[in-house]
PDB file of C-alpha atoms in Angstrom:
ATOM      1  CA  MET A   1      98.542 116.509 125.780  1.00  0.00           C
ATOM      2  CA  ARG A   2     100.266 118.957 123.309  1.00  0.00           C
ATOM      3  CA  ALA A   3     103.617 119.856 123.326  1.00  0.00           C
ATOM      4  CA  ILE A   4     105.245 122.808 121.911  1.00  0.00           C
ATOM      5  CA  TRP A   5     108.955 122.248 120.908  1.00  0.00           C
ATOM      6  CA  ILE A   6     111.131 125.577 119.944  1.00  0.00           C
ATOM      7  CA  THR A   7     114.104 124.848 118.305  1.00  0.00           C
ATOM      8  CA  HIS A   8     116.692 126.474 116.178  1.00  0.00           C
ATOM      9  CA  ASN A   9     117.499 123.586 113.854  1.00  0.00           C
ATOM     10  CA  TYR A  10     114.881 120.515 113.262  1.00  0.00           C
ATOM     11  CA  PRO A  11     115.187 118.393 110.397  1.00  0.00           C
ATOM     12  CA  ARG A  12     114.112 120.190 107.122  1.00  0.00           C
ATOM     13  CA  PHE A  13     113.535 117.107 104.783  1.00  0.00           C
ATOM     14  CA  ALA A  14     113.427 113.373 105.296  1.00  0.00           C
ATOM     15  CA  GLY A  15     116.813 112.501 105.898  1.00  0.00           C
ATOM     16  CA  ASP A  16     118.080 115.967 107.015  1.00  0.00           C
ATOM     17  CA  VAL A  17     120.895 115.684 109.954  1.00  0.00           C
ATOM     18  CA  ALA A  18     120.016 119.049 111.303  1.00  0.00           C
ATOM     19  CA  GLY A  19     118.586 118.367 114.146  1.00  0.00           C
ATOM     20  CA  ALA A  20     118.175 114.537 113.632  1.00  0.00           C
ATOM     21  CA  PHE A  21     118.070 113.509 117.119  1.00  0.00           C
ATOM     22  CA  LEU A  22     114.892 115.576 118.001  1.00  0.00           C
ATOM     23  CA  HIS A  23     112.756 113.903 114.823  1.00  0.00           C
ATOM     24  CA  PRO A  24     112.632 110.363 116.250  1.00  0.00           C
ATOM     25  CA  LEU A  25     111.352 111.616 120.130  1.00  0.00           C
ATOM     26  CA  ALA A  26     108.626 113.911 118.408  1.00  0.00           C
ATOM     27  CA  VAL A  27     107.375 110.613 115.893  1.00  0.00           C
ATOM     28  CA  SER A  28     107.496 108.647 119.145  1.00  0.00           C
ATOM     29  CA  LEU A  29     105.816 111.079 121.040  1.00  0.00           C
ATOM     30  CA  ARG A  30     102.941 111.144 118.425  1.00  0.00           C
ATOM     31  CA  GLU A  31     102.762 107.732 118.803  1.00  0.00           C
ATOM     32  CA  LEU A  32     101.787 107.698 122.349  1.00  0.00           C
ATOM     33  CA  ASP A  33      99.038 110.234 121.827  1.00  0.00           C
ATOM     34  CA  VAL A  34     101.225 113.733 122.728  1.00  0.00           C
ATOM     35  CA  ASP A  35     100.200 116.285 119.972  1.00  0.00           C
ATOM     36  CA  VAL A  36     103.496 117.449 119.284  1.00  0.00           C
ATOM     37  CA  ARG A  37     104.015 120.723 117.662  1.00  0.00           C
ATOM     38  CA  ILE A  38     107.733 122.159 116.290  1.00  0.00           C
ATOM     39  CA  ILE A  39     108.249 125.685 116.090  1.00  0.00           C
ATOM     40  CA  ALA A  40     112.167 126.043 113.807  1.00  0.00           C
ATOM     41  CA  PRO A  41     113.539 129.075 111.749  1.00  0.00           C
ATOM     42  CA  SER A  42     112.752 129.163 107.817  1.00  0.00           C
ATOM     43  CA  ASP A  43     116.214 128.074 106.200  1.00  0.00           C
ATOM     44  CA  ALA A  44     117.415 131.026 103.552  1.00  0.00           C
ATOM     45  CA  GLY A  45     113.758 131.164 102.404  1.00  0.00           C
ATOM     46  CA  GLU A  46     113.163 127.265 102.523  1.00  0.00           C
ATOM     47  CA  THR A  47     109.736 126.567 104.677  1.00  0.00           C
ATOM     48  CA  GLY A  48     109.884 122.918 103.472  1.00  0.00           C
ATOM     49  CA  PRO A  49     106.922 120.718 104.140  1.00  0.00           C
ATOM     50  CA  GLY A  50     104.460 121.531 107.317  1.00  0.00           C
ATOM     51  CA  GLU A  51     104.446 118.372 108.374  1.00  0.00           C
ATOM     52  CA  LEU A  52     107.652 115.475 108.600  1.00  0.00           C
ATOM     53  CA  ASP A  53     106.473 112.103 109.616  1.00  0.00           C
ATOM     54  CA  GLY A  54     102.953 113.290 111.131  1.00  0.00           C
ATOM     55  CA  VAL A  55     104.759 115.737 113.083  1.00  0.00           C
ATOM     56  CA  PRO A  56     103.197 119.492 112.353  1.00  0.00           C
ATOM     57  CA  VAL A  57     106.306 121.886 111.558  1.00  0.00           C
ATOM     58  CA  GLU A  58     105.785 125.965 111.785  1.00  0.00           C
ATOM     59  CA  ARG A  59     109.244 127.171 109.801  1.00  0.00           C
ATOM     60  CA  VAL A  60     109.400 130.995 111.059  1.00  0.00           C
ATOM     61  CA  ARG A  61     110.530 133.310 108.408  1.00  0.00           C
ATOM     62  CA  TYR A  62     112.592 136.149 110.113  1.00  0.00           C
ATOM     63  CA  GLY A  63     114.249 137.994 106.717  1.00  0.00           C
ATOM     64  CA  THR A  64     114.624 137.456 103.532  1.00  0.00           C
ATOM     65  CA  ALA A  65     116.569 134.090 101.887  1.00  0.00           C
ATOM     66  CA  ALA A  66     119.962 135.966 102.184  1.00  0.00           C
ATOM     67  CA  GLU A  67     119.258 137.135 105.610  1.00  0.00           C
ATOM     68  CA  GLU A  68     118.093 133.831 107.210  1.00  0.00           C
ATOM     69  CA  HIS A  69     121.477 132.213 107.933  1.00  0.00           C
ATOM     70  CA  LEU A  70     121.869 131.998 111.345  1.00  0.00           C
ATOM     71  CA  ALA A  71     120.222 128.167 111.833  1.00  0.00           C
ATOM     72  CA  TYR A  72     121.266 125.241 110.186  1.00  0.00           C
ATOM     73  CA  GLN A  73     124.405 126.187 109.098  1.00  0.00           C
ATOM     74  CA  GLY A  74     126.745 125.880 112.568  1.00  0.00           C
ATOM     75  CA  THR A  75     127.620 129.000 112.381  1.00  0.00           C
ATOM     76  CA  LYS A  76     125.447 131.357 114.728  1.00  0.00           C
ATOM     77  CA  THR A  77     128.027 132.182 117.179  1.00  0.00           C
ATOM     78  CA  ASP A  78     130.136 133.751 114.797  1.00  0.00           C
ATOM     79  CA  ALA A  79     127.286 135.405 112.465  1.00  0.00           C
ATOM     80  CA  VAL A  80     125.832 137.053 115.720  1.00  0.00           C
ATOM     81  CA  ARG A  81     129.267 138.969 116.050  1.00  0.00           C
ATOM     82  CA  SER A  82     128.636 141.398 113.088  1.00  0.00           C
ATOM     83  CA  LEU A  83     125.857 144.068 113.363  1.00  0.00           C
ATOM     84  CA  SER A  84     124.096 141.806 110.648  1.00  0.00           C
ATOM     85  CA  GLY A  85     124.574 139.113 112.110  1.00  0.00           C
ATOM     86  CA  PHE A  86     123.181 140.747 115.277  1.00  0.00           C
ATOM     87  CA  ARG A  87     120.198 142.180 114.279  1.00  0.00           C
ATOM     88  CA  ALA A  88     119.297 138.993 111.858  1.00  0.00           C
ATOM     89  CA  PHE A  89     119.260 137.410 115.546  1.00  0.00           C
ATOM     90  CA  ARG A  90     117.142 139.841 117.220  1.00  0.00           C
ATOM     91  CA  ARG A  91     114.762 139.387 114.271  1.00  0.00           C
ATOM     92  CA  LEU A  92     114.692 135.734 114.561  1.00  0.00           C
ATOM     93  CA  ARG A  93     114.154 135.816 118.160  1.00  0.00           C
ATOM     94  CA  ALA A  94     111.074 137.867 117.836  1.00  0.00           C
ATOM     95  CA  ALA A  95     109.731 136.062 114.798  1.00  0.00           C
ATOM     96  CA  MET A  96     110.280 132.459 116.899  1.00  0.00           C
ATOM     97  CA  GLY A  97     108.579 134.308 119.722  1.00  0.00           C
ATOM     98  CA  ALA A  98     105.545 135.618 117.628  1.00  0.00           C
ATOM     99  CA  ALA A  99     104.962 132.268 116.409  1.00  0.00           C
ATOM    100  CA  ALA A 100     105.420 130.245 119.891  1.00  0.00           C
ATOM    101  CA  SER A 101     102.674 132.933 121.673  1.00  0.00           C
ATOM    102  CA  ALA A 102     100.287 132.089 118.409  1.00  0.00           C
ATOM    103  CA  GLU A 103     101.000 128.459 119.161  1.00  0.00           C
ATOM    104  CA  ILE A 104     100.240 129.015 122.819  1.00  0.00           C
ATOM    105  CA  ALA A 105      97.521 130.891 122.312  1.00  0.00           C
ATOM    106  CA  ARG A 106      95.945 128.308 120.262  1.00  0.00           C
ATOM    107  CA  ALA A 107      96.839 125.398 122.445  1.00  0.00           C
ATOM    108  CA  PRO A 108      94.407 123.434 124.880  1.00  0.00           C
ATOM    109  CA  ALA A 109      95.489 124.008 128.681  1.00  0.00           C
ATOM    110  CA  GLY A 110      97.988 122.078 129.884  1.00  0.00           C
ATOM    111  CA  ALA A 111     100.110 122.551 127.353  1.00  0.00           C
ATOM    112  CA  ILE A 112     103.702 122.165 127.567  1.00  0.00           C
ATOM    113  CA  VAL A 113     106.274 124.301 126.076  1.00  0.00           C
ATOM    114  CA  HIS A 114     109.664 122.968 125.665  1.00  0.00           C
ATOM    115  CA  ALA A 115     112.446 124.839 124.029  1.00  0.00           C
ATOM    116  CA  HIS A 116     115.631 122.617 122.764  1.00  0.00           C
ATOM    117  CA  TRP A 117     118.877 124.181 122.419  1.00  0.00           C
ATOM    118  CA  TRP A 118     118.507 128.079 122.862  1.00  0.00           C
TER     119      TRP A 118
END
């Protein structure tokens, strides 16, 4: 079984506190032969490793490094109150949607899509 997780906050490296409660669950599910795939935004241009403890992670770019400030900082709500922040949010939403659609198209029948925090 494949589970596709869409989240705005998943650990970027070992020991990262961002979305830290999600990672142990993903690792545990993989140990139970669930093929967990993570789709999360990049952070200020950093896409990080494509895998964390055996869990594939796709970091989605949605702007220049300076524009990628909506996830991981805890400031998304304030950021979208400005025109530039709202535009960045629209790009983030479109990029995450495109990545999720591509992952779903590659997934076997019966895959589960689960969004965290959105």
